[in-house]
Coordinates of C-alpha atoms and ligand atoms in Angstrom, one line a residue:
M1097 CA -1.3 -35.9 6.3
T1098 CA -2.8 -34.1 3.3
N1099 CA -3.5 -30.4 3.3
K1100 CA -7.2 -31.2 3.7
E1101 CA -6.6 -33.3 6.8
R1102 CA -4.4 -30.7 8.3
F1103 CA -7.0 -28.1 7.7
E1104 CA -9.8 -30.3 9.2
S1105 CA -7.7 -30.8 12.3
A1106 CA -6.9 -27.1 12.5
K1107 CA -10.6 -26.3 12.2
E1108 CA -11.3 -28.6 15.2
I1109 CA -8.6 -27.0 17.3
Y1110 CA -9.8 -23.5 16.5
A1111 CA -13.4 -24.5 17.3
S1112 CA -12.3 -25.6 20.7
Y1113 CA -11.0 -22.0 21.2
G1114 CA -14.4 -20.6 20.0
V1115 CA -13.0 -19.6 16.6
D1116 CA -14.9 -20.3 13.3
V1117 CA -12.2 -21.0 10.7
E1118 CA -14.6 -20.8 7.7
T1119 CA -15.8 -17.3 8.7
A1120 CA -12.2 -16.2 9.0
L1121 CA -11.4 -17.6 5.6
Q1122 CA -14.3 -16.0 4.0
T1123 CA -13.5 -12.6 5.5
C1124 CA -9.9 -12.9 4.4
M1125 CA -11.1 -13.7 0.9
E1126 CA -13.1 -10.5 0.6
A1127 CA -10.4 -8.1 1.8
P1128 CA -8.5 -6.9 -1.3
V1129 CA -4.8 -6.3 -1.2
S1130 CA -3.8 -3.4 -3.5
L1131 CA -0.8 -4.4 -5.5
H1132 CA 1.7 -1.6 -6.1
C1133 CA 2.8 -1.4 -9.7
W1134 CA 6.1 0.3 -8.7
Q1135 CA 7.8 -2.8 -7.2
G1136 CA 8.1 -4.2 -10.8
D1137 CA 10.4 -1.5 -12.1
D1138 CA 12.0 0.1 -9.1
V1139 CA 9.6 3.1 -9.0
I1140 CA 10.6 4.5 -12.4
G1141 CA 7.4 4.6 -14.5
F1142 CA 7.0 5.4 -18.1
D1143 CA 7.1 9.2 -18.3
H1144 CA 10.7 10.0 -17.7
D1145 CA 14.2 8.6 -17.9
G1146 CA 15.7 10.3 -14.8
P1147 CA 16.4 8.7 -11.4
L1148 CA 14.0 8.1 -8.5
T1149 CA 14.0 11.2 -6.3
G1150 CA 11.8 12.6 -3.5
G1151 CA 13.6 11.1 -0.6
I1152 CA 13.0 7.5 -1.6
Q1153 CA 15.5 5.1 -3.1
T1154 CA 15.6 1.7 -4.7
T1155 CA 18.9 -0.1 -4.4
G1156 CA 20.1 -3.1 -6.4
D1157 CA 20.3 -4.1 -10.0
Y1158 CA 18.8 -7.5 -10.1
P1159 CA 18.4 -8.4 -13.8
G1160 CA 15.1 -8.5 -15.6
K1161 CA 13.2 -5.5 -14.3
A1162 CA 10.2 -4.5 -16.4
K1163 CA 11.1 -1.7 -18.8
N1164 CA 7.8 -1.0 -20.5
P1165 CA 4.0 -1.4 -19.9
E1166 CA 3.8 -4.9 -21.5
Q1167 CA 6.6 -6.3 -19.4
L1168 CA 5.2 -4.7 -16.2
M1169 CA 1.7 -6.1 -16.9
Q1170 CA 3.2 -9.5 -17.7
D1171 CA 5.2 -9.5 -14.5
M1172 CA 2.3 -8.4 -12.4
D1173 CA 0.2 -11.1 -14.0
K1174 CA 2.7 -13.7 -12.9
A1175 CA 2.7 -12.3 -9.4
L1176 CA -1.1 -12.3 -9.3
S1177 CA -1.2 -15.9 -10.4
L1178 CA 0.7 -16.8 -7.2
M1179 CA -1.2 -14.6 -4.8
P1180 CA -4.4 -15.9 -3.2
G1181 CA -7.5 -13.8 -2.5
K1182 CA -8.9 -10.6 -3.9
K1183 CA -6.6 -8.0 -5.4
K1184 CA -6.7 -4.4 -6.5
L1185 CA -4.2 -2.6 -8.7
N1186 CA -2.3 0.3 -7.2
L1187 CA -1.0 2.7 -9.9
H1188 CA 1.2 5.8 -9.8
A1189 CA 0.6 8.7 -12.2
C1190 CA 4.0 8.3 -13.8
Y1191 CA 2.8 4.9 -15.2
G1192 CA 0.5 6.5 -17.8
I1193 CA 0.8 4.8 -21.2
F1194 CA 1.3 7.2 -24.2
E1195 CA 1.2 6.6 -27.9
P1196 CA 4.7 6.0 -29.5
G1197 CA 6.6 9.3 -29.6
E1198 CA 4.0 11.1 -27.5
F1199 CA 4.8 12.8 -24.2
V1200 CA 2.2 14.3 -21.9
D1201 CA 3.4 16.2 -18.9
R1202 CA 2.0 15.4 -15.5
D1203 CA -0.3 18.5 -15.3
K1204 CA -2.0 17.4 -18.5
I1205 CA -2.4 13.7 -18.1
E1206 CA -5.9 12.3 -18.9
P1207 CA -7.9 9.2 -18.3
K1208 CA -7.2 7.9 -21.8
H1209 CA -3.5 7.5 -20.8
F1210 CA -4.6 4.9 -18.4
K1211 CA -7.1 3.0 -20.6
K1212 CA -4.7 0.0 -21.0
W1213 CA -4.5 -0.3 -17.2
V1214 CA -8.2 -0.1 -16.9
D1215 CA -8.5 -2.9 -19.5
F1216 CA -5.9 -4.9 -17.5
A1217 CA -7.8 -4.4 -14.3
K1218 CA -11.2 -5.1 -15.7
E1219 CA -10.1 -8.4 -17.3
R1220 CA -8.9 -9.5 -13.9
N1221 CA -11.8 -8.2 -11.9
M1222 CA -9.8 -5.7 -10.0
G1223 CA -10.5 -2.2 -8.8
I1224 CA -7.8 0.4 -9.1
D1225 CA -6.2 2.8 -6.5
F1226 CA -4.2 5.8 -7.7
N1227 CA -1.3 8.0 -6.6
P1228 CA -0.3 11.3 -8.1
T1229 CA 3.5 11.3 -8.7
F1230 CA 5.0 14.4 -7.0
F1231 CA 8.6 13.2 -7.5
S1232 CA 11.2 12.2 -10.1
H1233 CA 10.4 15.2 -12.3
P1234 CA 12.2 18.4 -13.3
R1235 CA 9.4 20.6 -11.9
V1236 CA 10.3 19.5 -8.4
K1237 CA 12.0 22.8 -7.4
D1238 CA 14.6 22.7 -4.6
G1239 CA 13.0 19.6 -3.2
L1240 CA 9.5 21.2 -3.1
T1241 CA 6.3 20.7 -5.0
L1242 CA 2.9 21.7 -3.4
S1243 CA 4.7 23.7 -0.8
S1244 CA 7.1 25.5 -3.1
P1245 CA 7.4 29.3 -2.7
D1246 CA 7.4 29.5 -6.4
E1247 CA 3.8 30.1 -7.6
E1248 CA 4.3 28.4 -11.0
T1249 CA 5.8 25.3 -9.5
R1250 CA 2.9 25.0 -7.1
R1251 CA 0.4 25.6 -9.9
F1252 CA 2.0 22.8 -12.0
W1253 CA 1.7 20.3 -9.1
I1254 CA -1.8 21.5 -8.1
N1255 CA -2.9 20.8 -11.7
H1256 CA -1.3 17.4 -11.5
G1257 CA -3.3 16.6 -8.4
K1258 CA -6.5 17.8 -10.1
A1259 CA -5.8 15.7 -13.2
C1260 CA -5.3 12.7 -10.9
I1261 CA -8.7 13.3 -9.3
R1262 CA -10.3 13.1 -12.7
I1263 CA -8.4 9.9 -13.6
S1264 CA -9.4 8.4 -10.2
Q1265 CA -13.0 9.1 -11.0
Y1266 CA -12.6 7.4 -14.3
F1267 CA -11.1 4.3 -12.7
A1268 CA -14.0 4.1 -10.3
E1269 CA -16.5 4.5 -13.0
E1270 CA -14.9 1.9 -15.3
T1271 CA -14.2 -0.7 -12.7
G1272 CA -17.3 -0.1 -10.4
V1273 CA -14.9 -0.1 -7.4
P1274 CA -14.1 3.1 -5.5
C1275 CA -10.6 4.5 -6.1
V1276 CA -8.4 5.4 -3.2
M1277 CA -6.3 8.4 -4.3
N1278 CA -3.3 8.8 -2.1
I1279 CA -1.4 12.1 -1.8
W1280 CA 2.2 11.8 -0.8
T1281 CA 5.0 14.2 -1.5
G1282 CA 8.6 14.2 -0.5
D1283 CA 8.6 17.9 0.2
G1284 CA 11.1 18.8 2.9
Y1285 CA 14.6 20.0 3.8
K1286 CA 17.9 18.2 4.5
D1287 CA 18.9 20.8 7.0
I1288 CA 17.4 23.0 9.6
P1289 CA 14.7 25.2 8.0
A1290 CA 14.4 28.9 8.9
D1291 CA 10.7 28.7 8.2
R1292 CA 8.6 25.6 9.1
M1293 CA 5.3 27.4 8.9
G1294 CA 5.5 28.9 5.4
P1295 CA 5.8 25.7 3.5
R1296 CA 3.1 24.1 5.5
M1297 CA 0.7 27.0 4.9
R1298 CA 1.3 26.7 1.2
Y1299 CA 1.0 23.0 1.3
K1300 CA -2.4 23.2 3.0
E1301 CA -3.6 25.7 0.5
S1302 CA -2.4 23.6 -2.4
I1303 CA -4.1 20.4 -1.2
E1304 CA -7.3 22.4 -0.6
E1305 CA -7.1 23.5 -4.3
I1306 CA -6.6 19.9 -5.5
L1307 CA -9.5 18.7 -3.5
A1308 CA -11.7 21.5 -4.8
E1309 CA -11.7 19.6 -8.1
P1310 CA -15.2 18.1 -8.4
F1311 CA -15.5 14.4 -7.7
D1312 CA -18.1 11.9 -6.5
S1313 CA -17.1 11.0 -2.9
D1314 CA -18.6 7.5 -3.3
K1315 CA -16.2 6.9 -6.1
V1316 CA -13.0 8.8 -5.3
K1317 CA -11.5 8.6 -1.8
P1318 CA -8.7 11.0 -1.4
C1319 CA -6.2 10.3 1.4
V1320 CA -3.0 11.9 2.7
E1321 CA 0.2 10.1 3.6
S1322 CA 2.6 11.5 6.2
K1323 CA 6.3 10.6 6.7
V1324 CA 8.8 11.2 9.5
F1325 CA 11.7 11.9 7.1
G1326 CA 13.0 11.1 3.7
I1327 CA 16.5 10.2 2.5
G1328 CA 18.4 13.5 2.0
L1329 CA 15.4 15.3 3.7
E1330 CA 16.2 14.5 7.3
S1331 CA 15.5 17.7 9.1
Y1332 CA 12.0 18.6 7.9
T1333 CA 9.1 17.0 6.2
V1334 CA 6.3 19.3 5.2
G1335 CA 3.7 16.6 5.3
S1336 CA 4.6 15.3 8.7
N1337 CA 2.4 13.0 10.8
D1338 CA 1.0 15.9 12.9
F1339 CA 0.3 17.9 9.9
Y1340 CA -1.7 15.2 8.2
T1341 CA -3.4 13.8 11.2
A1342 CA -4.7 17.3 12.0
Y1343 CA -5.6 18.0 8.4
A1344 CA -7.4 14.7 7.8
S1345 CA -9.3 14.9 11.0
K1346 CA -10.4 18.4 10.4
R1347 CA -11.5 17.6 6.8
D1348 CA -13.0 14.3 7.8
M1349 CA -11.0 12.5 5.2
M1350 CA -9.1 9.3 4.9
I1351 CA -5.5 9.1 6.2
T1352 CA -2.8 6.7 4.9
L1353 CA -0.6 5.0 7.5
D1354 CA 2.6 3.7 5.9
T1355 CA 4.2 1.3 8.3
G1356 CA 7.7 2.6 7.3
H1357 CA 7.0 6.2 8.1
F1358 CA 7.2 6.5 11.8
H1359 CA 9.9 6.5 14.5
P1360 CA 11.3 3.0 15.0
T1361 CA 9.7 2.4 18.3
E1362 CA 6.3 3.9 17.5
S1363 CA 3.5 1.4 17.1
V1364 CA 1.5 1.9 14.0
A1365 CA -1.0 -0.7 15.3
D1366 CA -1.8 1.6 18.2
K1367 CA -2.8 4.4 15.8
V1368 CA -5.6 2.5 14.2
S1369 CA -8.2 2.9 17.0
S1370 CA -7.3 6.5 17.8
M1371 CA -7.4 7.6 14.2
L1372 CA -10.6 5.8 13.4
L1373 CA -12.4 7.8 16.0
F1374 CA -11.6 11.0 14.1
V1375 CA -11.3 10.0 10.4
P1376 CA -13.7 7.9 8.4
E1377 CA -11.3 5.4 6.9
L1378 CA -7.7 4.4 6.7
M1379 CA -5.4 3.3 3.9
L1380 CA -2.5 1.2 4.9
H1381 CA 0.8 1.0 3.1
V1382 CA 2.2 -2.2 4.4
S1383 CA 6.0 -2.0 4.3
R1384 CA 9.0 -2.7 6.5
P1385 CA 11.3 -0.1 7.8
I1386 CA 15.0 -1.0 8.3
R1387 CA 17.1 1.8 9.8
W1388 CA 16.9 4.7 7.3
D1389 CA 14.9 2.8 4.7
S1390 CA 11.1 2.7 4.9
D1391 CA 10.5 0.3 2.0
H1392 CA 11.9 -3.2 2.5
V1393 CA 9.8 -6.2 1.4
T1394 CA 6.9 -6.8 3.8
I1395 CA 7.2 -9.9 5.9
M1396 CA 5.1 -11.5 8.6
D1397 CA 6.8 -9.6 11.4
D1398 CA 5.5 -8.5 14.8
P1399 CA 4.6 -4.9 13.8
T1400 CA 2.6 -6.2 10.8
L1401 CA 0.8 -8.9 12.9
D1402 CA 0.0 -6.3 15.5
L1403 CA -1.4 -3.9 12.9
F1404 CA -3.8 -6.4 11.4
S1405 CA -4.8 -7.6 14.9
E1406 CA -5.7 -4.1 15.8
I1407 CA -7.9 -3.6 12.7
V1408 CA -9.8 -6.8 13.4
R1409 CA -10.1 -6.1 17.1
A1410 CA -11.4 -2.6 16.3
G1411 CA -14.1 -4.2 14.1
A1412 CA -12.7 -1.9 11.4
L1413 CA -12.2 -4.2 8.4
N1414 CA -14.8 -2.3 6.4
R1415 CA -13.1 1.0 7.1
V1416 CA -9.6 0.0 6.3
H1417 CA -8.0 -0.5 2.8
Y1418 CA -4.6 -2.0 2.5
G1419 CA -1.9 -2.0 -0.1
L1420 CA 1.7 -2.9 -0.3
D1421 CA 4.4 -0.3 -0.6
Y1422 CA 8.0 -1.5 -0.9
F1423 CA 10.6 -1.6 -3.6
D1424 CA 13.7 -3.7 -3.6
G1425 CA 15.9 -4.1 -6.7
T1426 CA 18.3 -6.6 -5.2
L1427 CA 16.1 -9.7 -5.6
N1428 CA 13.7 -11.3 -8.0
R1429 CA 11.0 -8.6 -8.2
I1430 CA 8.1 -10.9 -8.8
G1431 CA 9.2 -13.1 -5.9
A1432 CA 9.2 -9.9 -3.8
Y1433 CA 5.6 -9.2 -4.8
V1434 CA 4.5 -12.7 -3.8
I1435 CA 6.4 -12.7 -0.5
G1436 CA 4.9 -9.3 0.6
S1437 CA 1.3 -10.0 -0.4
R1438 CA 1.3 -13.4 1.2
A1439 CA 2.9 -12.0 4.4
A1440 CA 0.3 -9.3 4.7
Q1441 CA -2.5 -11.8 4.1
K1442 CA -1.1 -14.2 6.7
C1443 CA -1.1 -11.4 9.2
M1444 CA -4.7 -10.7 8.3
L1445 CA -5.7 -14.3 8.6
R1446 CA -4.0 -14.8 11.9
A1447 CA -5.8 -11.7 13.2
L1448 CA -9.1 -13.2 12.1
L1449 CA -8.3 -16.5 13.8
E1450 CA -7.8 -14.9 17.2
P1451 CA -10.2 -15.9 20.0
T1452 CA -10.9 -12.2 20.7
D1453 CA -14.1 -12.8 22.7
T1454 CA -12.3 -14.9 25.2
L1455 CA -9.5 -12.4 25.4
R1456 CA -11.9 -9.6 26.0
R1457 CA -13.7 -11.5 28.7
Y1458 CA -10.5 -12.0 30.5
E1459 CA -9.7 -8.4 30.2
L1460 CA -13.1 -7.3 31.5
N1461 CA -12.7 -9.6 34.5
D1462 CA -9.2 -8.3 35.2
Q1463 CA -7.7 -11.8 34.5
K1464 CA -4.4 -10.4 33.2
F1465 CA -2.5 -13.6 33.5
Q1466 CA -5.1 -15.5 31.5
R1467 CA -5.2 -12.8 28.8
L1468 CA -1.4 -12.9 28.4
G1469 CA -1.3 -16.7 28.6
L1470 CA -3.9 -17.1 25.8
L1471 CA -2.2 -14.6 23.6
E1472 CA 1.0 -16.6 23.9
E1473 CA -0.8 -19.9 23.2
C1474 CA -2.4 -18.4 20.1
K1475 CA 1.1 -18.2 18.5
N1476 CA 1.1 -22.0 18.6
L1477 CA -2.2 -22.5 16.9
P1478 CA -2.2 -24.1 13.4
W1479 CA -3.0 -21.0 11.4
N1480 CA -0.6 -22.2 8.6
A1481 CA -2.9 -25.1 7.8
V1482 CA -5.7 -22.6 7.4
Y1483 CA -3.5 -20.4 5.1
D1484 CA -2.6 -23.4 3.0
M1485 CA -6.3 -24.1 2.5
F1486 CA -6.7 -20.4 1.6
C1487 CA -4.1 -21.0 -1.2
L1488 CA -5.8 -24.2 -2.3
K1489 CA -9.2 -22.6 -2.5
N1490 CA -7.7 -19.9 -4.6
N1491 CA -5.9 -22.3 -6.9
V1492 CA -2.5 -20.9 -6.2
P1493 CA 0.6 -22.9 -5.1
V1494 CA 0.7 -23.9 -1.4
G1495 CA 3.7 -23.1 0.7
E1496 CA 7.1 -22.7 -0.8
S1497 CA 6.1 -24.3 -4.1
Y1498 CA 5.6 -20.9 -5.5
I1499 CA 9.4 -20.4 -5.4
A1500 CA 10.0 -22.9 -8.2
S1501 CA 7.3 -21.1 -10.3
V1502 CA 9.0 -17.8 -9.9
E1503 CA 12.3 -19.4 -10.8
Q1504 CA 10.8 -20.9 -13.9
Y1505 CA 9.4 -17.5 -15.0
E1506 CA 12.8 -15.9 -14.4
K1507 CA 14.4 -18.6 -16.6
E1508 CA 11.8 -18.2 -19.4
V1509 CA 11.0 -14.5 -19.3
T1510 CA 12.8 -12.0 -17.2
S1511 CA 16.4 -13.3 -17.6
K1512 CA 16.0 -12.9 -21.4
R1513 CA 15.3 -9.1 -21.2
Ligands
LIG3068 C1 7.2 7.1 0.2 C2 5.8 6.7 0.3 C3 5.0 6.6 -1.0 C4 5.8 5.9 -2.0 C5 5.0 5.6 -3.3 C6 5.9 5.3 -4.4 O1 7.9 7.0 1.3 O2 5.7 5.6 1.1 O3 3.8 6.0 -0.7 O4 6.4 4.8 -1.6 O5 4.1 6.6 -3.5
LIG3069 ZN1 3.8 4.7 1.2

């Protein structure tokens, strides 16, 4: 059977469940996945030589990682060529591009340092999301940035946040697409703090100051990302989930849910409907937690399927942005990009192919057996034939054939670095 025949057959099967495959495909096509530049170089960036800090870690020394802007762009381009659908670029502030010999500290960065990224995005018809970088820097004092008791340290990082708002506005103006600006810091303590309130009070004030920087709220969408704990910061995270949920809800601003940032048995999917009643929009960092690590390559696992199902069921696609957030230095980094983006998209497509109306009818009629039975049967439906068509429509390799393409690129490009 050809892909087309498999697709036509799948279409008929789904129609018998009351699901319109073409609508699902179209919706999937329009939901951009934000591609995180930091998977390409193990979260190092271009403004420092030091290690990755802030409670996150990349392990592995797989050869060929991108060492400069040209290589990173080339690698992202390769990944993009193997990823179907609409994409956005997700940048970190430490990826600014300076003139040779030039160094600009984080509190002083300007839009011009990101011009090459803007050109890159525009040529590929992508919007840009942005992240201030509050880690891997000598001005992180005793593990703290925005919550530091040291006034000068706080000032430096507040100024960094403000600079990032101006750069985010520039991205939105240049690309014509709103820029989601995500604030995450690793601020916290390894061991039991004697004062949990003080750092949080300072943190709140610092974020207020950052957000006081003028910006157009149709163009810049600031959001805040919580975390349960960081590596080496196990006892206390200043920006905890409670802190940020309360903060974002009070300020009526977007919140970021990173799927790796909660207790292992906590369902991130369940948070979607609760939060969307109190905050205007959500940003998702789609990742995969494994024991202490929050950043393994995204796969099509149950939590990710549940998450996308909840977004679709809540009718919230237009209020949810999603990006990838993982970093793994033990395997081909371009391959990791492709695996994660395809996995997230497959979850999205499967959610869109669910016969939700029938499930809801069962639910309202208290037909619990029928609801569970249909949910189980949905797992057998030929969603993969639809995803293959999604790849075909987007002119990217179908199924595992992208593996050979990544291998070829490794042979010709990354292995020679
Ligand atoms: C860390 C957060 C954060 C980072 C990136 C690099 O746990 O998930 O989003 O991964 O900012
Ligand atoms: Zn994240």
